[in-house]
Amino acid sequence: MFSNDFIWGTSTAAYQIEGSPLADGASPSIWHEFSHHKGRIKNNHHGDIACDHYHHYPEDIGHLKELGVKAYRFSVAWPRIVPQAGAINSKGIDYYRRIVDLLLEAGIEPYITLFHWDTPLWLESQGGFRKRQSVDYLAEYGNILFQALGDRVENWITINEPMVYSILGYVKGEHAPGRKNDLRGMFSAAHYLLLSHSRLVNIFRSAVPNGRIGITQAQIWTMPHNPERAKDMRAAGIMDELLNRLYIDPLILGKYPEKVLQIFGRFLPTGWEEDLPKMQAPFDFVGINYYTSHRYRYSPFTPFTHARQTPITGVESSAMWEIYPQGLYNLLIRLKNEYGNPDCLITENGYPLIEVPGADPLQDHERISYLYEHIAVAARAIKEGVNLKGYFIWSLLDNFEWQHGYDMRFGLIRVDFNTLKREWRRSAHWFRDLIKSGGPDR
Ligand code: FCB
């Protein structure tokens, strides 16, 4: 099922692991600002130290080597590279060059995510992704990195989860930039991020002719609370458009999904129609981050969508989400049937644990069964012809889990946030063995 060149990997993101966000000429990101604002993050945690990967990267790459992963997906902190509009910080570039060189030496393929949400504060103060100029700035930053690292990095991801950035950052206010109910902000951010993606792909083609580039999308399988009820079906359908299709359809099918346009079209920035044809630059793979499914019921009091998510009581769930591996299978099959069967990678899949006193923090059986079940459905999808090329676990290390701070732990490797000591969990041993044997079914 899993061919010899199947890419087993792990994922991380800059702000979540690095620490030292202002070191060596970097400027603050919106996440730096947001997390230092009291009350935004659980326990007022922030990323000042995080896993101190900024200094521990040789050790962490050693762990990757021992795990035997073929690839490592990580992100570059934009404000380390471009600390002010028009500036280039060579110390920031050097830092990532050292990481890349160590990875290559260890025989690990780097997968660089350009944008994993840490917008420079200088850009946010000019309107951030509410403004069209953000596209130029993101493209410029990408070009700097393509020029600097394109000679040694083949695989690139433009943007991580534009859905989460736009909805949690502009509607729910749980993520930076922390705006609430700003639908114009949400749809501008979504639109300009998708436009940036295509712009980056075009620049990449001439900068790194032999490289591969894609985008990473959060995908949530949406279901009706009651499948017998037409109104619940409609609620699940509109949420599918809003959470999933809105972010893929323009890139592959060249249009925004119908119901989203009917209900929310007026919140899109002016000129969006003329942008659509520009959004379809062919790219090399779709990255899928899959964690969960949502169930929706019809709710006349919920504005716009008339859809309300039903709570996850009574279904199998983790500390954060419902567990529904079949949803991953369904989404993969849909990619094949409705989007032309592009090459795809699962760029994130993982399981959160909260530590409880008295329990051994290295025994994470629930995580192993979660991962195993998702790998099993991935295998089924491959068997049915889905062009799935790799699977990356979120995450290599426990880290700063955004609004949840450090309590929500996703690591194969445990981090003691007082001593910064790394320790392998059972799942790390399990993943190493699985990679060694070439996949669960051999
Ligand atoms: C995804 C993010 C990633 C991490 C996981 C748990 O939405 O891309 O940074 O927080 O969720």
Coordinates of C-alpha atoms and ligand atoms in Angstrom, one line a residue:
M1 CA 0.0 0.0 0.0
F2 CA 2.6 2.5 1.1
S3 CA 5.3 2.6 -1.6
N4 CA 8.9 2.8 -0.7
D5 CA 8.9 6.5 -1.7
F6 CA 6.0 7.3 0.5
I7 CA 6.9 10.4 2.6
W8 CA 6.7 9.8 6.3
G9 CA 7.3 13.1 8.2
T10 CA 6.5 15.3 11.1
S11 CA 5.4 19.0 11.1
T12 CA 5.9 22.1 13.2
A13 CA 5.5 25.8 12.9
A14 CA 7.9 28.7 13.8
Y15 CA 6.0 30.6 16.4
Q16 CA 4.9 27.4 18.1
I17 CA 8.4 26.0 18.7
E18 CA 11.2 28.5 18.2
G19 CA 11.0 31.1 21.0
S20 CA 13.3 34.1 20.8
P21 CA 10.9 35.9 18.5
L22 CA 12.9 39.1 18.5
A23 CA 16.4 37.7 18.3
D24 CA 19.0 38.6 15.7
G25 CA 17.2 41.5 14.1
A26 CA 13.7 40.0 13.9
S27 CA 10.6 42.2 14.5
P28 CA 7.4 41.2 16.3
S29 CA 4.7 39.2 14.6
I30 CA 1.0 39.6 15.3
W31 CA 1.2 36.4 17.4
H32 CA 3.9 38.0 19.6
E33 CA 1.6 41.0 20.1
F34 CA -1.5 38.9 20.5
S35 CA -0.1 36.5 23.1
H36 CA 1.3 39.3 25.2
H37 CA -2.2 40.8 25.5
K38 CA -3.5 39.6 28.8
G39 CA -6.5 37.2 28.6
R40 CA -6.1 36.2 25.0
I41 CA -4.2 32.9 25.6
K42 CA -4.9 30.2 28.2
N43 CA -2.8 31.0 31.3
N44 CA -1.4 34.0 29.4
H45 CA 1.1 31.8 27.8
H46 CA 3.2 33.2 24.9
G47 CA 5.9 32.1 22.5
D48 CA 8.9 33.9 24.0
I49 CA 10.7 30.7 24.9
A50 CA 8.3 27.9 23.6
C51 CA 10.5 24.8 22.9
D52 CA 13.6 27.1 22.5
H53 CA 14.0 25.4 19.1
Y54 CA 15.8 28.6 18.1
H55 CA 18.8 27.2 20.1
H56 CA 17.9 23.5 20.3
Y57 CA 17.5 22.9 16.6
P58 CA 20.6 20.6 16.3
E59 CA 19.2 18.4 19.0
D60 CA 15.7 18.4 17.5
I61 CA 17.1 17.5 14.1
G62 CA 18.9 14.7 15.9
H63 CA 15.5 13.4 17.1
L64 CA 14.2 13.6 13.5
K65 CA 17.1 11.5 12.3
E66 CA 16.5 8.9 15.0
L67 CA 12.8 8.7 14.1
G68 CA 13.8 8.0 10.6
V69 CA 11.5 10.4 8.9
K70 CA 12.0 11.2 5.3
A71 CA 10.8 14.7 5.6
Y72 CA 10.3 17.5 8.0
R73 CA 7.8 20.3 7.5
F74 CA 8.5 23.5 9.3
S75 CA 7.7 27.2 8.8
V76 CA 9.8 30.3 8.5
A77 CA 9.0 33.3 10.6
W78 CA 8.3 36.1 8.1
P79 CA 9.4 38.9 10.6
R80 CA 12.8 37.3 11.0
I81 CA 13.3 37.6 7.2
V82 CA 11.6 40.9 6.6
P83 CA 11.7 42.9 9.8
Q84 CA 10.4 46.1 8.1
A85 CA 8.8 46.8 4.8
G86 CA 11.5 46.5 2.2
A87 CA 14.3 45.3 4.5
I88 CA 16.0 41.9 4.4
N89 CA 17.6 40.4 7.5
S90 CA 20.4 38.2 6.6
K91 CA 20.7 36.8 10.1
G92 CA 17.2 35.4 9.8
I93 CA 18.0 33.8 6.5
D94 CA 21.2 32.3 8.0
Y95 CA 19.3 30.7 10.8
Y96 CA 17.0 28.8 8.4
R97 CA 19.9 28.0 6.2
R98 CA 21.6 26.2 9.1
I99 CA 18.5 24.2 9.8
V100 CA 18.2 23.2 6.1
D101 CA 21.8 22.2 5.9
L102 CA 21.6 20.1 9.0
L103 CA 18.4 18.4 7.7
L104 CA 20.0 17.6 4.4
E105 CA 23.1 16.3 6.1
A106 CA 20.8 14.0 8.1
G107 CA 19.1 12.8 4.9
I108 CA 15.8 14.5 5.7
E109 CA 13.9 16.4 3.0
P110 CA 12.9 19.9 4.2
Y111 CA 9.3 21.0 3.5
I112 CA 9.2 24.8 4.1
T113 CA 5.9 26.5 4.9
L114 CA 6.3 30.2 4.0
F115 CA 3.3 31.5 6.0
H116 CA 2.1 29.8 9.1
W117 CA 0.2 32.8 10.5
D118 CA 2.9 35.0 11.9
T119 CA 2.3 38.1 9.9
P120 CA 4.8 40.9 10.7
L121 CA 3.3 43.5 13.0
W122 CA 4.5 46.3 10.6
L123 CA 2.2 44.8 7.9
E124 CA -0.7 44.4 10.3
S125 CA -0.5 48.1 11.2
Q126 CA -1.0 48.9 7.5
G127 CA -4.2 46.7 7.5
G128 CA -2.7 43.2 7.2
F129 CA -4.6 40.8 5.0
R130 CA -7.6 43.2 4.9
K131 CA -5.6 45.1 2.3
R132 CA -4.7 44.1 -1.3
Q133 CA -1.1 45.2 -0.8
S134 CA -0.6 42.2 1.5
V135 CA -0.4 40.1 -1.7
D136 CA 2.7 42.0 -2.9
Y137 CA 4.3 41.8 0.5
L138 CA 3.8 38.1 0.9
A139 CA 5.0 37.5 -2.7
E140 CA 8.1 39.6 -2.0
Y141 CA 8.9 37.7 1.1
G142 CA 8.5 34.4 -0.6
N143 CA 10.8 35.5 -3.4
I144 CA 13.5 36.3 -0.9
L145 CA 13.3 32.8 0.5
F146 CA 13.1 31.1 -2.9
Q147 CA 16.3 33.0 -3.9
A148 CA 18.0 32.2 -0.6
L149 CA 17.1 28.5 -0.2
G150 CA 15.8 27.4 -3.5
D151 CA 19.1 25.9 -4.4
R152 CA 18.7 23.3 -1.6
V153 CA 15.0 23.1 -0.7
E154 CA 12.8 21.4 -3.3
N155 CA 9.5 21.3 -1.5
W156 CA 7.6 24.3 -0.5
I157 CA 4.2 25.1 1.0
T158 CA 2.9 28.6 0.4
I159 CA 0.3 29.1 3.1
N160 CA -0.9 27.1 6.1
E161 CA -4.7 26.9 6.5
P162 CA -6.1 30.1 5.1
M163 CA -9.5 29.0 6.6
V164 CA -8.2 29.0 10.2
Y165 CA -6.4 32.3 9.7
S166 CA -9.4 34.1 8.3
I167 CA -12.1 32.6 10.5
L168 CA -10.4 32.4 13.8
G169 CA -8.5 35.7 13.3
Y170 CA -11.4 37.8 12.0
V171 CA -14.7 36.2 13.0
K172 CA -14.1 34.4 16.3
G173 CA -11.2 36.6 17.5
E174 CA -9.5 33.5 19.0
H175 CA -6.4 33.9 16.9
A176 CA -4.3 36.9 15.9
P177 CA -5.1 39.5 14.7
G178 CA -8.0 38.9 17.2
R179 CA -10.9 40.6 15.4
K180 CA -14.5 39.6 16.0
N181 CA -17.4 39.4 13.6
D182 CA -15.4 41.2 10.9
L183 CA -16.8 39.5 7.9
R184 CA -15.2 41.9 5.5
G185 CA -11.9 41.1 7.2
M186 CA -12.5 37.4 7.0
F187 CA -13.4 37.4 3.3
S188 CA -10.6 39.8 2.4
A189 CA -8.0 37.7 4.2
A190 CA -9.3 34.5 2.6
H191 CA -9.3 36.1 -0.9
Y192 CA -5.9 37.8 -0.6
L193 CA -4.3 34.7 0.9
L194 CA -5.5 32.6 -2.1
L195 CA -4.4 35.2 -4.5
S196 CA -1.0 35.3 -2.7
H197 CA -0.7 31.6 -3.1
S198 CA -1.0 31.8 -6.9
R199 CA 1.3 34.7 -7.1
L200 CA 3.9 32.8 -5.1
V201 CA 3.5 29.7 -7.4
N202 CA 4.2 31.9 -10.4
I203 CA 7.3 33.4 -8.9
F204 CA 8.4 30.0 -7.7
R205 CA 8.3 28.5 -11.2
S206 CA 11.0 30.8 -12.5
A207 CA 13.0 31.0 -9.2
V208 CA 13.1 27.2 -8.5
P209 CA 12.3 25.5 -11.8
N210 CA 12.8 22.0 -10.5
G211 CA 11.0 22.5 -7.2
R212 CA 7.6 21.5 -6.0
I213 CA 5.1 23.8 -4.4
G214 CA 1.6 23.4 -2.9
I215 CA -0.7 24.8 -0.3
T216 CA -1.9 23.4 3.0
Q217 CA -5.6 23.4 3.7
A218 CA -7.4 22.6 6.9
Q219 CA -10.2 20.1 6.0
I220 CA -13.0 19.4 8.3
W221 CA -15.6 16.7 7.3
T222 CA -19.0 18.2 7.9
M223 CA -22.1 16.1 8.7
P224 CA -25.7 16.7 9.5
H225 CA -26.7 16.3 13.1
N226 CA -29.7 14.3 11.9
P227 CA -29.1 12.8 8.4
E228 CA -32.9 12.3 8.0
R229 CA -33.5 16.0 8.3
A230 CA -33.2 18.0 5.1
K231 CA -32.5 21.3 7.0
D232 CA -29.6 19.7 8.8
M233 CA -28.2 18.4 5.5
R234 CA -28.4 22.0 4.2
A235 CA -26.6 23.3 7.3
A236 CA -23.8 20.8 6.9
G237 CA -23.6 21.7 3.2
I238 CA -23.2 25.4 3.7
M239 CA -20.6 24.8 6.4
D240 CA -18.7 22.5 4.1
E241 CA -18.6 25.3 1.5
L242 CA -17.5 27.8 4.2
L243 CA -14.8 25.7 5.8
N244 CA -13.5 23.7 3.0
R245 CA -14.6 24.5 -0.6
L246 CA -14.2 28.2 -0.2
Y247 CA -10.4 27.7 0.1
I248 CA -9.9 25.1 -2.7
D249 CA -12.5 25.7 -5.4
P250 CA -11.0 29.0 -6.6
L251 CA -7.6 27.4 -6.9
I252 CA -8.6 24.3 -8.8
L253 CA -12.1 24.9 -10.2
G254 CA -11.7 28.6 -10.7
K255 CA -14.8 29.7 -8.8
Y256 CA -16.1 30.4 -5.3
P257 CA -18.7 28.0 -4.1
E258 CA -22.3 28.9 -4.9
K259 CA -24.0 29.2 -1.5
V260 CA -21.1 31.1 0.0
L261 CA -21.3 33.6 -2.8
Q262 CA -25.0 34.0 -2.4
I263 CA -24.8 34.6 1.3
F264 CA -21.5 36.3 1.7
G265 CA -20.5 37.5 -1.7
R266 CA -20.9 41.2 -0.7
F267 CA -18.1 40.8 1.8
L268 CA -15.5 39.9 -0.8
P269 CA -13.1 42.7 -1.7
T270 CA -13.8 44.7 -4.8
G271 CA -12.3 43.2 -7.9
W272 CA -12.6 39.6 -6.8
E273 CA -14.2 38.6 -10.1
E274 CA -11.1 39.8 -12.0
D275 CA -8.8 38.0 -9.6
L276 CA -10.4 34.6 -10.1
P277 CA -8.6 33.6 -13.3
K278 CA -5.4 34.7 -11.7
M279 CA -5.9 32.3 -8.8
Q280 CA -5.6 29.2 -10.9
A281 CA -1.8 28.9 -11.3
P282 CA -1.3 25.1 -11.5
F283 CA 0.5 23.9 -8.4
D284 CA 2.1 20.5 -7.5
F285 CA 0.2 19.2 -4.5
V286 CA -2.6 19.8 -2.1
G287 CA -1.6 19.6 1.6
I288 CA -4.4 18.4 3.9
N289 CA -4.5 19.0 7.6
Y290 CA -7.1 16.7 9.0
Y291 CA -8.1 16.4 12.6
T292 CA -11.8 16.2 13.0
S293 CA -15.4 16.3 11.7
H294 CA -18.2 18.7 12.7
R295 CA -21.9 18.0 13.0
Y296 CA -24.4 20.7 12.2
R297 CA -28.0 21.3 12.8
Y298 CA -30.4 23.8 11.3
S299 CA -30.6 26.9 13.6
P300 CA -32.8 29.8 12.4
F301 CA -31.2 32.1 15.0
T302 CA -27.7 31.7 13.6
P303 CA -27.1 34.6 11.3
F304 CA -26.1 34.0 7.6
T305 CA -25.6 30.3 7.7
H306 CA -28.5 29.1 9.8
A307 CA -26.2 26.3 10.9
R308 CA -25.1 25.5 14.4
Q309 CA -22.4 23.0 15.4
T310 CA -23.6 20.4 17.8
P311 CA -21.4 19.8 20.9
I312 CA -19.1 16.8 20.9
T313 CA -20.7 15.0 23.8
G314 CA -21.8 11.5 23.2
V315 CA -19.3 10.9 20.4
E316 CA -15.7 9.6 20.5
S317 CA -13.5 12.6 21.1
S318 CA -10.1 13.9 22.2
A319 CA -9.5 16.9 24.5
M320 CA -10.3 19.1 21.5
W321 CA -12.3 17.4 18.8
E322 CA -14.5 14.5 17.6
I323 CA -12.5 11.6 16.3
Y324 CA -13.7 10.6 12.9
P325 CA -11.1 8.9 10.7
Q326 CA -13.8 8.1 8.0
G327 CA -13.9 11.9 7.4
L328 CA -10.3 11.9 6.2
Y329 CA -11.1 9.0 3.8
N330 CA -14.2 10.9 2.5
L331 CA -12.2 14.0 1.9
L332 CA -9.4 12.2 0.1
I333 CA -11.9 10.4 -2.2
R334 CA -13.5 13.7 -2.9
L335 CA -10.2 15.2 -3.9
K336 CA -9.9 12.4 -6.4
N337 CA -13.5 12.6 -7.7
E338 CA -14.2 16.3 -7.7
Y339 CA -10.8 18.0 -8.0
G340 CA -9.0 16.0 -10.6
N341 CA -7.1 13.7 -8.3
P342 CA -4.1 16.0 -7.6
D343 CA -1.1 14.7 -5.8
C344 CA -1.7 15.3 -2.1
L345 CA 0.0 15.0 1.2
I346 CA -1.5 14.8 4.7
T347 CA 0.6 17.7 6.0
E348 CA -0.9 17.4 9.5
N349 CA -2.7 14.8 11.6
G350 CA -2.3 14.5 15.3
Y351 CA -3.8 14.1 18.7
P352 CA -3.9 16.5 21.7
L353 CA -3.3 15.3 25.3
I354 CA -3.6 17.2 28.5
E355 CA -1.3 15.9 31.2
V356 CA -3.0 14.8 34.4
P357 CA -1.1 14.4 37.7
G358 CA -0.3 10.8 38.5
A359 CA -0.4 9.5 34.9
D360 CA 2.8 8.7 33.1
P361 CA 3.2 11.5 30.5
L362 CA 5.1 9.3 28.1
Q363 CA 2.4 6.7 27.7
D364 CA 0.1 8.0 24.9
H365 CA -1.8 5.0 23.8
E366 CA -4.8 7.1 22.7
R367 CA -2.5 9.0 20.3
I368 CA -1.2 5.8 18.8
S369 CA -4.6 4.4 18.1
Y370 CA -5.8 7.8 16.6
L371 CA -2.8 7.9 14.3
Y372 CA -3.1 4.3 13.4
E373 CA -6.7 4.6 12.4
H374 CA -6.0 7.6 10.3
I375 CA -3.1 5.9 8.5
A376 CA -5.4 3.0 7.9
V377 CA -8.0 5.0 6.1
A378 CA -5.2 6.8 4.2
A379 CA -4.1 3.3 3.0
R380 CA -7.6 2.6 1.9
A381 CA -7.7 5.8 -0.1
I382 CA -4.4 5.0 -1.8
K383 CA -5.8 1.6 -2.8
E384 CA -8.7 3.3 -4.4
G385 CA -6.5 5.5 -6.5
V386 CA -6.0 8.7 -4.5
N387 CA -2.6 10.2 -5.2
L388 CA -1.6 10.4 -1.6
K389 CA 2.2 10.8 -1.4
G390 CA 2.9 11.4 2.2
Y391 CA 1.8 11.7 5.8
F392 CA 3.1 14.2 8.4
I393 CA 2.3 13.9 12.1
W394 CA 1.5 17.1 14.0
S395 CA 3.8 17.4 15.9
L396 CA 7.4 16.5 16.5
L397 CA 7.3 18.3 19.8
D398 CA 4.8 19.5 22.4
N399 CA 4.5 23.2 21.6
F400 CA 2.6 26.5 21.9
E401 CA -0.9 25.4 20.8
W402 CA -2.1 28.9 19.9
Q403 CA -5.0 30.1 22.1
H404 CA -4.7 26.9 24.3
G405 CA -1.1 27.7 25.3
Y406 CA 1.2 24.9 26.4
D407 CA -1.5 22.7 28.0
M408 CA -2.6 21.0 24.8
R409 CA 0.2 18.7 23.9
F410 CA 0.6 17.2 20.4
G411 CA 4.2 16.0 20.5
L412 CA 5.5 12.6 19.7
I413 CA 8.3 14.0 21.9
R414 CA 7.4 15.5 25.2
V415 CA 8.9 18.8 26.2
D416 CA 9.3 19.8 29.8
F417 CA 8.6 23.5 29.5
N418 CA 10.6 24.3 32.7
T419 CA 13.8 22.4 31.8
L420 CA 13.2 22.2 28.0
K421 CA 14.2 18.5 28.2
R422 CA 12.9 16.4 25.3
E423 CA 11.7 12.8 26.0
W424 CA 10.3 10.3 23.5
R425 CA 6.7 9.3 24.1
R426 CA 5.6 5.8 23.3
S427 CA 4.1 7.2 20.1
A428 CA 7.6 8.3 18.9
H429 CA 8.9 4.7 19.3
W430 CA 5.8 3.5 17.5
F431 CA 6.2 5.9 14.6
R432 CA 9.9 5.1 14.3
D433 CA 9.1 1.3 14.0
L434 CA 6.2 2.0 11.6
I435 CA 8.5 4.0 9.3
K436 CA 11.2 1.3 9.5
S437 CA 8.8 -1.4 8.5
G438 CA 7.5 0.7 5.6
G439 CA 4.0 1.2 6.8
P440 CA 1.5 -0.7 9.0
D441 CA 0.5 -3.3 6.5
R442 CA 3.9 -4.9 5.8
Ligands
FCB1 C1 -3.6 23.3 12.9 C2 -2.4 24.2 12.8 C3 -1.2 23.8 13.7 C4 -1.6 23.2 15.0 C5 -2.7 22.1 14.8 C6 -3.1 21.4 16.1 O1 -4.7 24.0 12.7 O2 -2.0 24.3 11.5 O3 -0.4 24.9 13.8 O4 -2.0 24.1 15.9 O5 -3.8 22.7 14.2

